[in-house]
């Protein structure tokens, strides 16, 4: 298998002239004047372009009369290269697939045991095959977002589709304007889904405008009630399978925090709360601020208690990182979803960054 990026002689020469090892195993180059063939990364003197021929396999080069270089030993394809090529191949399979592929199916396609495959994939790509697939689908989802009239439409048109029967696709004309929110989200439809993450259960709730709540709990049964309490008059619907990727995106974000969260949010709160949350969203993973710092940054140094209360009113756990605000003395401080979860989150972020 030759990865597409090394299909032309021009691209191959480019790699050879840079001694780049990224193409090792993908092709070989042979030097007419010496009769020797090498891996692209060979450290021997760079030959003249006009004396170079390319081969896809060692056998081809040898059939053409070339001998293997003693320095880079092209016939001894290292295990690492073979594995990397297999994993790259698996990535392409994931990208080209319209539906999700089971782990053991994917592993079988590249001739590895599921366990071994999963471990190698994570080591080489940095995320699990499932996360890789979710990210790939999410990119498609992001593209759909630009053209779809609502988040839920985008979810469905991105190919996470369901029959649609369990979900009312009729768009809510009221959406969630602040006025509606103050009325307890009267007339608003909220769709929610549940998943497990390293902090226990997480519920993700969305209106047509975006995600309106992300909350943690120990018990999956009580989490919808928690959302209903936040939006007392909203119509709460449990999502069908079409919501799965959105939830996976959120869990992925919680477990490997990045600077920005791409999915639209439907942030509801008073003007003051919104301002506090805006400051919080600027705190990067691995960093923290004190409540006093936040108040000062807002130009309201005396509003420390109001800042703390706005942090406690946050409905979008982790996405609005209120857990990154700690007490001035360096103590973790309180957290709406439990101090233990706050500690775990901060610990994780320090480890990753
Ligand atoms: Zn060589």
mmCIF file of C-alpha atoms and ligand atoms in Angstrom, residues 29 36-39 41-44 68-74, ligand 1:
data_model
loop_
_atom_site.group_PDB
_atom_site.id
_atom_site.type_symbol
_atom_site.label_atom_id
_atom_site.label_comp_id
_atom_site.label_asym_id
_atom_site.label_seq_id
_atom_site.Cartn_x
_atom_site.Cartn_y
_atom_site.Cartn_z
ATOM 1 C CA UNK A 29 14.696 4.783 -4.205
ATOM 2 C CA UNK A 36 22.012 0.303 -4.641
ATOM 3 C CA UNK A 37 18.526 0.954 -3.330
ATOM 4 C CA UNK A 38 17.571 2.710 -0.074
ATOM 5 C CA UNK A 39 14.782 3.752 2.208
ATOM 6 C CA UNK A 41 15.315 8.340 5.039
ATOM 7 C CA UNK A 42 18.751 6.856 4.285
ATOM 8 C CA UNK A 43 21.561 9.044 5.595
ATOM 9 C CA UNK A 44 23.896 8.287 2.709
ATOM 10 C CA UNK A 68 19.951 -3.395 -0.742
ATOM 11 C CA UNK A 69 21.900 -0.594 0.943
ATOM 12 C CA UNK A 70 23.984 -1.845 3.892
ATOM 13 C CA UNK A 71 23.428 1.355 5.772
ATOM 14 C CA UNK A 72 19.646 1.721 5.849
ATOM 15 C CA UNK A 73 18.875 -1.992 5.283
ATOM 16 C CA UNK A 74 15.663 -1.531 3.319
HETATM 17 ZN ZN1 LIG B 1 20.642 3.423 2.199
#
